[in-house]
Structure formats: structure tokens, C-alpha cells
Amino acid sequence: MAASVYGAETSAATAADLERTAFRRAEKKYKLYKAPLPKSRKKITVTKPTLDLAEVIDFRTEINETLHLQIGVIKVDCPDFDRPVFGLSDHPGFYFIPSALSIEEQCHWIRESLQSFPQPPNRTNLTPFYGPIYDLFDAAKRQEVFSNLENPGNYQGDSQKETMDSCKHPPIPATKLLRKLRWSTLGLQFDWSMRNYNVSLPHNKIPEGLCKLAKKMASPAMSKGEEFRPEAAIVNYYGPSDMLGGHVDDMEADWSRPIVSISLGCKAIFLLGGKTREDAPIAMYVRSGDIVLMAGEARECFHGVPRIFTNEESAEIDSLITQFTSKDEKFILDYIRNSRININIRQVN
């Protein structure tokens, strides 16, 4: 008899679900479920939970005006801003700018995120384990193998690695390391082990083009006459089944200044909750070229990304695919077909 992987022990699962917070239940609702590997040769039937997207806000359409009215979607009046801006009546300080970037701008920042942003002295999640890695993307494109990477041991700024001895890694394909890339930091470097900005770490300023873009896009969340100062950025790289759990970004000094969050690549679901995990979050689509601003009270809200869509129909990246047509950029195309990149820019002080 065939076994049902997800259908078993329904009552136990329901009881466990009741113990979860509202935010965790929403994450579970939208997350991507992967079928476990069979432990035997017996045929198994996988029954995946039905993905109900009826309550997901779509800021690029107005086909569900009833839902928008129920959730409190509002159009924000920004006289000096040349794009439509939306907000949520119960979440002051939250702004959504759909299709904020042109397709050319999206392609440019995808290239920069893969080729330039992981370059030292910018730190990545790989740095504590492999030390600085130069030209990772180009090495992966050329199918190279790194044979001289060393565990950096007491690498400056990463206290969690202080007890590890320096040792040489076995040869590792650059493509494997690229797929392990989960974040890189620009400008002032964030020390994830200490959860603060380490101003003593070597760093370059945020690229001028990204600064200019962030200043412009932050303006709906800024008081008249004030200008956003980009001082740090974190670039997140999502693979097909990756998610970002609910959290609050609370390490910057002035929460009245927005976080400018740029979405690139595959479509995703973004959850915006309240000040505790018990507050039920609102789900919304974020697509390539969309920008989210979170300032003031919105900075205190839990938020996360439980799902990215990587199949061609749901990812909605046809316009990107038509841009990466040259032989030299096929590797970028292959990467972005099933990946999402998020650049979030911050004013630290």
C-alpha cells in the first residue's frame, strides 16, 4: 500500500499547529514543502498541502479590491515622487513601490550583486569558513575549483571562530561555493556573531550608484527637507527552497530612517506582522523591481520571506530572461532562473 507522507497524523499536526505563533503558522502556510527521500524502494505518494494564495496582496493589480479594502491598502500621496506608492493603514511607516526599477536597472543590480558585491573586503557568510574569496562568480562561470582555501581560524571580527584552528580545505568547486552564498555586506560591515556593526573592519563605501538609487527611493519615508544617508547594505541570496524567518531589524540607531529593500529575480511572498510573533502577518507578493520601505513603527514589526517561486510560470521573470541572451551572460541567466536577490540599504547612525 502506498504511504501518504503529509497526510498522516493529521490530528497531531493540528494540535502542534495551535501551539505555534500566528507568524509561524503563516510561514508554515506559505513555505515550500520538499518531499523527503524514500527510506525504501516502496512506492510512496506525496500529498503536498494545497497552497492557498487567496489572501496574498498583489500591489501590481487591482483585481481584488475587496481584499485590499479589508486589509487596509492605501495609496500614499507623494507629490515629489514619480512612481505610485502604497501603504497599509494599520502599519504606519510601511511603503510599497511596485515596479520601482526598470528592467535595465534590475539587470544591472543583478550583475553587481553576483560579480561585485561579494568581493573582499566585503564580508559574506563564506568568509568565516574560507577567508576572503576573490572573483567567486567568475570562477564559478569558468567551472574552476578552489584548491587553496583555508579555514581562517581566528578571523578578525568573527568571535565565534576564535576557537577554531586554521586548516586547509579540500578542493571545492566554485559553483558549489556560489550556491552556498547567502549574504554579503556592503559599506559598514555587520558582525553577525555579535549582532552589531563593526566599524573597525575594513570596508569600502557603498557604490555611488546604489547610494543615489537608495536616496531617491527612500524619499516617501523621509520628512520634508531630510535626506537618507546610505551607510550599510546587506545583500541576501535565496535559492529554490530558502526562506527568511520572521525577525526585526533593530541594530540601527535611528529607526525613523527607513530600510530600503530592493527585490530582484524570482517572485516571493513577503510577510509583514506586528510587534510580536502573536500578531497575524499580512502576506504580499514581491517581484523583481519592487521596493519596500520600512521606517518608524514599521521597523518594530516582525517580517520575513517564507517562499520564493522558481518555476517559470510563477517566478514571473520572463522580462529578465529576454535580457540575458548573450553567451557570456548565460551563467547569470541560469542562476537567476531559480534565485532571488534582495538588497536592503540602511542608515546606521
GROMACS .gro file of C-alpha atoms in nm:
model
  349
    1MET     CA    1   0.000   0.000   0.000
    2ALA     CA    2   0.129   0.346  -0.086
    3ALA     CA    3   0.214   0.571   0.209
    4SER     CA    4   0.096   0.933   0.235
    5VAL     CA    5   0.384   1.147   0.363
    6TYR     CA    6   0.197   1.465   0.452
    7GLY     CA    7  -0.143   1.316   0.520
    8ALA     CA    8  -0.050   1.106   0.825
    9GLU     CA    9  -0.109   1.207   1.186
   10THR     CA   10  -0.340   1.494   1.094
   11SER     CA   11  -0.475   1.543   1.445
   12ALA     CA   12  -0.126   1.558   1.596
   13ALA     CA   13  -0.018   1.811   1.334
   14THR     CA   14  -0.326   2.024   1.406
   15ALA     CA   15  -0.251   2.024   1.778
   16ALA     CA   16   0.110   2.121   1.714
   17ASP     CA   17  -0.003   2.399   1.481
   18LEU     CA   18  -0.218   2.551   1.755
   19GLU     CA   19   0.092   2.584   1.970
   20ARG     CA   20   0.270   2.790   1.706
   21THR     CA   21   0.257   3.168   1.695
   22ALA     CA   22   0.044   3.341   1.434
   23PHE     CA   23   0.356   3.438   1.243
   24ARG     CA   24   0.488   3.082   1.246
   25ARG     CA   25   0.154   2.949   1.122
   26ALA     CA   26   0.170   3.190   0.827
   27GLU     CA   27   0.525   3.080   0.748
   28LYS     CA   28   0.412   2.718   0.750
   29LYS     CA   29   0.115   2.803   0.528
   30TYR     CA   30   0.327   2.952   0.251
   31LYS     CA   31   0.657   2.763   0.277
   32LEU     CA   32   0.778   2.527   0.004
   33TYR     CA   33   0.749   2.163   0.108
   34LYS     CA   34   1.002   1.920  -0.031
   35ALA     CA   35   0.925   1.551  -0.047
   36PRO     CA   36   1.155   1.351   0.182
   37LEU     CA   37   1.375   1.089   0.024
   38PRO     CA   38   1.215   0.743   0.047
   39LYS     CA   39   1.377   0.513   0.300
   40SER     CA   40   1.295   0.206   0.095
   41ARG     CA   41   1.219   0.105  -0.261
   42LYS     CA   42   0.845   0.103  -0.187
   43LYS     CA   43   0.644   0.347  -0.387
   44ILE     CA   44   0.530   0.650  -0.185
   45THR     CA   45   0.261   0.902  -0.261
   46VAL     CA   46   0.339   1.260  -0.165
   47THR     CA   47   0.037   1.473  -0.082
   48LYS     CA   48   0.154   1.832  -0.053
   49PRO     CA   49  -0.058   2.085   0.134
   50THR     CA   50  -0.262   2.296  -0.106
   51LEU     CA   51  -0.109   2.643  -0.140
   52ASP     CA   52  -0.388   2.894  -0.083
   53LEU     CA   53  -0.285   3.232  -0.223
   54ALA     CA   54  -0.625   3.399  -0.196
   55GLU     CA   55  -0.515   3.630   0.086
   56VAL     CA   56  -0.186   3.743  -0.068
   57ILE     CA   57  -0.186   4.113  -0.160
   58ASP     CA   58  -0.077   4.198  -0.512
   59PHE     CA   59   0.025   4.562  -0.533
   60ARG     CA   60   0.066   4.540  -0.910
   61THR     CA   61  -0.301   4.465  -0.975
   62GLU     CA   62  -0.636   4.591  -0.858
   63ILE     CA   63  -0.836   4.278  -0.934
   64ASN     CA   64  -0.905   4.206  -0.566
   65GLU     CA   65  -1.025   4.543  -0.443
   66THR     CA   66  -1.232   4.379  -0.169
   67LEU     CA   67  -0.923   4.216  -0.019
   68HIS     CA   68  -0.728   4.541  -0.042
   69LEU     CA   69  -1.011   4.724   0.137
   70GLN     CA   70  -1.032   4.461   0.412
   71ILE     CA   71  -0.657   4.467   0.480
   72GLY     CA   72  -0.633   4.845   0.461
   73VAL     CA   73  -0.429   4.906   0.145
   74ILE     CA   74  -0.395   5.280   0.088
   75LYS     CA   75  -0.238   5.491  -0.185
   76VAL     CA   76   0.024   5.725  -0.039
   77ASP     CA   77   0.034   6.079  -0.174
   78CYS     CA   78   0.394   6.166  -0.264
   79PRO     CA   79   0.384   6.484  -0.475
   80ASP     CA   80   0.758   6.490  -0.548
   81PHE     CA   81   0.785   6.117  -0.627
   82ASP     CA   82   0.733   5.990  -0.981
   83ARG     CA   83   0.601   5.640  -0.901
   84PRO     CA   84   0.289   5.506  -0.729
   85VAL     CA   85   0.340   5.430  -0.359
   86PHE     CA   86   0.114   5.214  -0.141
   87GLY     CA   87   0.088   5.166   0.231
   88LEU     CA   88  -0.114   4.979   0.493
   89SER     CA   89  -0.340   5.174   0.726
   90ASP     CA   90  -0.252   4.960   1.028
   91HIS     CA   91   0.125   4.968   0.959
   92PRO     CA   92   0.243   5.330   0.955
   93GLY     CA   93   0.594   5.359   0.816
   94PHE     CA   94   0.548   5.077   0.564
   95TYR     CA   95   0.566   5.173   0.196
   96PHE     CA   96   0.546   4.954  -0.114
   97ILE     CA   97   0.671   5.084  -0.450
   98PRO     CA   98   0.574   4.836  -0.725
   99SER     CA   99   0.785   4.820  -1.043
  100ALA     CA  100   1.020   5.082  -0.899
  101LEU     CA  101   1.314   4.973  -1.118
  102SER     CA  102   1.325   4.948  -1.495
  103ILE     CA  103   1.425   4.615  -1.647
  104GLU     CA  104   1.765   4.764  -1.732
  105GLU     CA  105   1.817   4.871  -1.371
  106GLN     CA  106   1.717   4.527  -1.246
  107CYS     CA  107   1.970   4.358  -1.475
  108HIS     CA  108   2.243   4.598  -1.367
  109TRP     CA  109   2.192   4.530  -0.996
  110ILE     CA  110   2.167   4.155  -1.053
  111ARG     CA  111   2.507   4.167  -1.224
  112GLU     CA  112   2.653   4.381  -0.946
  113SER     CA  113   2.508   4.155  -0.675
  114LEU     CA  114   2.674   3.848  -0.826
  115GLN     CA  115   3.000   3.988  -0.959
  116SER     CA  116   3.093   4.286  -0.740
  117PHE     CA  117   2.914   4.279  -0.406
  118PRO     CA  118   3.071   3.953  -0.275
  119GLN     CA  119   3.420   4.086  -0.347
  120PRO     CA  120   3.652   4.147  -0.046
  121PRO     CA  121   3.677   4.347   0.169
  122ASN     CA  122   3.300   4.292   0.172
  123ARG     CA  123   3.226   4.001   0.402
  124THR     CA  124   2.993   3.713   0.315
  125ASN     CA  125   2.859   3.412   0.503
  126LEU     CA  126   3.151   3.220   0.348
  127THR     CA  127   3.420   3.448   0.494
  128PRO     CA  128   3.442   3.294   0.844
  129PHE     CA  129   3.489   2.947   0.694
  130TYR     CA  130   3.701   3.011   0.384
  131GLY     CA  131   3.852   3.354   0.432
  132PRO     CA  132   3.823   3.623   0.161
  133ILE     CA  133   3.730   3.476  -0.178
  134TYR     CA  134   3.803   3.685  -0.485
  135ASP     CA  135   3.610   3.662  -0.813
  136LEU     CA  136   3.378   3.385  -0.692
  137PHE     CA  137   3.118   3.438  -0.963
  138ASP     CA  138   3.371   3.445  -1.248
  139ALA     CA  139   3.542   3.133  -1.110
  140ALA     CA  140   3.206   2.954  -1.097
  141LYS     CA  141   3.127   3.060  -1.452
  142ARG     CA  142   3.459   2.912  -1.566
  143GLN     CA  143   3.388   2.591  -1.369
  144GLU     CA  144   3.705   2.639  -1.164
  145VAL     CA  145   3.794   2.451  -0.848
  146PHE     CA  146   3.940   2.630  -0.545
  147SER     CA  147   4.225   2.421  -0.409
  148ASN     CA  148   4.396   2.663  -0.171
  149LEU     CA  149   4.120   2.792   0.057
  150GLU     CA  150   4.198   2.783   0.427
  151ASN     CA  151   3.984   2.792   0.735
  152PRO     CA  152   4.086   3.137   0.862
  153GLY     CA  153   4.067   3.032   1.226
  154ASN     CA  154   4.078   3.347   1.435
  155TYR     CA  155   3.942   3.564   1.153
  156GLN     CA  156   3.912   3.928   1.256
  157GLY     CA  157   3.564   4.029   1.363
  158ASP     CA  158   3.412   3.682   1.392
  159SER     CA  159   3.429   3.589   1.757
  160GLN     CA  160   3.251   3.258   1.706
  161LYS     CA  161   3.551   3.133   1.505
  162GLU     CA  162   3.815   3.216   1.766
  163THR     CA  163   3.839   2.858   1.894
  164MET     CA  164   3.885   2.703   1.551
  165ASP     CA  165   4.230   2.612   1.426
  166SER     CA  166   4.341   2.722   1.085
  167CYS     CA  167   4.337   2.437   0.835
  168LYS     CA  168   4.329   2.388   0.462
  169HIS     CA  169   4.004   2.288   0.294
  170PRO     CA  170   3.992   2.007   0.039
  171PRO     CA  171   3.941   2.124  -0.321
  172ILE     CA  172   3.591   2.265  -0.370
  173PRO     CA  173   3.417   2.368  -0.695
  174ALA     CA  174   3.345   2.739  -0.723
  175THR     CA  175   2.990   2.654  -0.835
  176LYS     CA  176   2.928   2.481  -0.501
  177LEU     CA  177   3.050   2.784  -0.307
  178LEU     CA  178   2.835   3.017  -0.517
  179ARG     CA  179   2.528   2.813  -0.425
  180LYS     CA  180   2.630   2.837  -0.060
  181LEU     CA  181   2.640   3.217  -0.083
  182ARG     CA  182   2.359   3.352   0.135
  183TRP     CA  183   2.460   3.710   0.213
  184SER     CA  184   2.720   3.978   0.156
  185THR     CA  185   2.766   4.311   0.330
  186LEU     CA  186   2.843   4.650   0.175
  187GLY     CA  187   2.967   4.965   0.345
  188LEU     CA  188   2.994   4.933   0.722
  189GLN     CA  189   3.034   4.561   0.793
  190PHE     CA  190   2.782   4.379   1.008
  191ASP     CA  191   2.920   4.122   1.253
  192TRP     CA  192   2.653   3.853   1.265
  193SER     CA  193   2.806   3.674   1.563
  194MET     CA  194   2.789   3.990   1.778
  195ARG     CA  195   2.482   4.138   1.602
  196ASN     CA  196   2.632   4.482   1.559
  197TYR     CA  197   2.824   4.693   1.308
  198ASN     CA  198   3.200   4.656   1.347
  199VAL     CA  199   3.345   4.985   1.232
  200SER     CA  200   3.700   4.851   1.274
  201LEU     CA  201   3.660   4.603   0.989
  202PRO     CA  202   3.800   4.711   0.652
  203HIS     CA  203   3.526   4.818   0.414
  204ASN     CA  204   3.452   5.021   0.104
  205LYS     CA  205   3.180   5.279   0.079
  206ILE     CA  206   2.853   5.170  -0.077
  207PRO     CA  207   2.876   5.217  -0.456
  208GLU     CA  208   2.770   5.566  -0.561
  209GLY     CA  209   2.502   5.436  -0.799
  210LEU     CA  210   2.338   5.233  -0.523
  211CYS     CA  211   2.356   5.530  -0.285
  212LYS     CA  212   2.186   5.754  -0.539
  213LEU     CA  213   1.912   5.498  -0.601
  214ALA     CA  214   1.852   5.442  -0.228
  215LYS     CA  215   1.829   5.815  -0.155
  216LYS     CA  216   1.572   5.861  -0.430
  217MET     CA  217   1.361   5.561  -0.334
  218ALA     CA  218   1.371   5.643   0.039
  219SER     CA  219   1.211   5.984  -0.011
  220PRO     CA  220   0.846   5.874   0.053
  221ALA     CA  221   0.952   5.771   0.405
  222MET     CA  222   1.160   6.084   0.479
  223SER     CA  223   1.046   6.411   0.634
  224LYS     CA  224   1.049   6.711   0.403
  225GLY     CA  225   1.399   6.856   0.370
  226GLU     CA  226   1.574   6.546   0.506
  227GLU     CA  227   1.787   6.304   0.305
  228PHE     CA  228   1.855   5.937   0.362
  229ARG     CA  229   2.224   5.851   0.422
  230PRO     CA  230   2.312   5.501   0.294
  231GLU     CA  231   2.589   5.366   0.518
  232ALA     CA  232   2.549   4.988   0.506
  233ALA     CA  233   2.372   4.725   0.300
  234ILE     CA  234   2.306   4.354   0.333
  235VAL     CA  235   2.254   4.153   0.016
  236ASN     CA  236   2.057   3.829   0.064
  237TYR     CA  237   2.075   3.544  -0.187
  238TYR     CA  238   1.786   3.294  -0.190
  239GLY     CA  239   1.796   2.951  -0.350
  240PRO     CA  240   1.487   2.749  -0.456
  241SER     CA  241   1.382   2.629  -0.109
  242ASP     CA  242   1.535   2.906   0.105
  243MET     CA  243   1.331   3.122   0.338
  244LEU     CA  244   1.398   3.410   0.576
  245GLY     CA  245   1.238   3.354   0.915
  246GLY     CA  246   1.044   3.621   1.098
  247HIS     CA  247   1.267   3.884   1.257
  248VAL     CA  248   1.302   4.252   1.344
  249ASP     CA  249   1.584   4.471   1.208
  250ASP     CA  250   1.681   4.658   1.522
  251MET     CA  251   2.055   4.726   1.506
  252GLU     CA  252   2.046   5.076   1.359
  253ALA     CA  253   2.044   5.380   1.589
  254ASP     CA  254   1.756   5.580   1.437
  255TRP     CA  255   1.450   5.374   1.344
  256SER     CA  256   1.281   5.677   1.190
  257ARG     CA  257   1.516   5.623   0.895
  258PRO     CA  258   1.389   5.360   0.651
  259ILE     CA  259   1.538   5.035   0.539
  260VAL     CA  260   1.528   5.040   0.158
  261SER     CA  261   1.466   4.685   0.035
  262ILE     CA  262   1.513   4.604  -0.335
  263SER     CA  263   1.380   4.277  -0.481
  264LEU     CA  264   1.550   4.112  -0.780
  265GLY     CA  265   1.490   3.781  -0.957
  266CYS     CA  266   1.215   3.533  -0.878
  267LYS     CA  267   0.887   3.638  -0.720
  268ALA     CA  268   0.845   3.579  -0.346
  269ILE     CA  269   0.594   3.611  -0.065
  270PHE     CA  270   0.676   3.872   0.198
  271LEU     CA  271   0.512   3.858   0.542
  272LEU     CA  272   0.461   4.175   0.747
  273GLY     CA  273   0.346   4.115   1.102
  274GLY     CA  274   0.314   4.319   1.417
  275LYS     CA  275   0.531   4.391   1.720
  276THR     CA  276   0.505   4.032   1.847
  277ARG     CA  277   0.502   3.697   1.674
  278GLU     CA  278   0.147   3.651   1.800
  279ASP     CA  279   0.022   3.918   1.559
  280ALA     CA  280  -0.107   3.762   1.237
  281PRO     CA  281   0.104   3.887   0.942
  282ILE     CA  282  -0.015   4.022   0.610
  283ALA     CA  283   0.115   3.834   0.304
  284MET     CA  284   0.210   4.014  -0.017
  285TYR     CA  285   0.394   3.937  -0.340
  286VAL     CA  286   0.732   4.098  -0.404
  287ARG     CA  287   0.857   4.080  -0.761
  288SER     CA  288   1.175   4.178  -0.935
  289GLY     CA  289   1.197   4.557  -0.940
  290ASP     CA  290   0.968   4.615  -0.640
  291ILE     CA  291   1.093   4.820  -0.344
  292VAL     CA  292   0.976   4.807   0.017
  293LEU     CA  293   1.045   5.080   0.273
  294MET     CA  294   1.018   5.020   0.648
  295ALA     CA  295   1.054   5.320   0.880
  296GLY     CA  296   0.928   5.435   1.217
  297GLU     CA  297   0.671   5.198   1.369
  298ALA     CA  298   0.712   4.954   1.081
  299ARG     CA  299   1.072   4.897   1.193
  300GLU     CA  300   0.931   4.730   1.506
  301CYS     CA  301   0.729   4.477   1.306
  302PHE     CA  302   0.828   4.115   1.250
  303HIS     CA  303   0.874   4.033   0.885
  304GLY     CA  304   1.013   3.752   0.672
  305VAL     CA  305   1.011   3.567   0.340
  306PRO     CA  306   0.865   3.214   0.364
  307ARG     CA  307   0.861   3.134  -0.005
  308ILE     CA  308   1.015   3.211  -0.342
  309PHE     CA  309   0.862   3.085  -0.667
  310THR     CA  310   1.111   2.925  -0.903
  311ASN     CA  311   0.906   2.751  -1.169
  312GLU     CA  312   0.891   2.957  -1.487
  313GLU     CA  313   0.518   3.026  -1.474
  314SER     CA  314   0.512   3.154  -1.115
  315ALA     CA  315   0.857   3.317  -1.094
  316GLU     CA  316   0.749   3.592  -1.338
  317ILE     CA  317   1.095   3.668  -1.472
  318ASP     CA  318   1.025   3.649  -1.847
  319SER     CA  319   1.135   4.010  -1.892
  320LEU     CA  320   1.468   3.930  -1.724
  321ILE     CA  321   1.520   3.617  -1.931
  322THR     CA  322   1.496   3.819  -2.252
  323GLN     CA  323   1.779   4.046  -2.133
  324PHE     CA  324   2.041   3.782  -2.052
  325THR     CA  325   2.067   3.636  -2.401
  326SER     CA  326   2.438   3.659  -2.479
  327LYS     CA  327   2.660   3.356  -2.438
  328ASP     CA  328   2.870   3.545  -2.184
  329GLU     CA  329   2.567   3.601  -1.960
  330LYS     CA  330   2.413   3.254  -1.979
  331PHE     CA  331   2.554   3.176  -1.634
  332ILE     CA  332   2.371   3.477  -1.487
  333LEU     CA  333   2.053   3.359  -1.657
  334ASP     CA  334   2.091   3.006  -1.520
  335TYR     CA  335   2.142   3.148  -1.171
  336ILE     CA  336   1.851   3.392  -1.171
  337ARG     CA  337   1.602   3.141  -1.314
  338ASN     CA  338   1.570   2.985  -0.969
  339SER     CA  339   1.703   3.251  -0.732
  340ARG     CA  340   1.602   3.572  -0.563
  341ILE     CA  341   1.832   3.855  -0.457
  342ASN     CA  342   1.737   4.120  -0.202
  343ILE     CA  343   1.944   4.433  -0.140
  344ASN     CA  344   1.850   4.619   0.178
  345ILE     CA  345   2.020   4.951   0.243
  346ARG     CA  346   2.041   5.113   0.586
  347GLN     CA  347   2.140   5.433   0.759
  348VAL     CA  348   2.337   5.314   1.061
  349ASN     CA  349   2.377   5.632   1.266
   0.00000   0.00000   0.00000
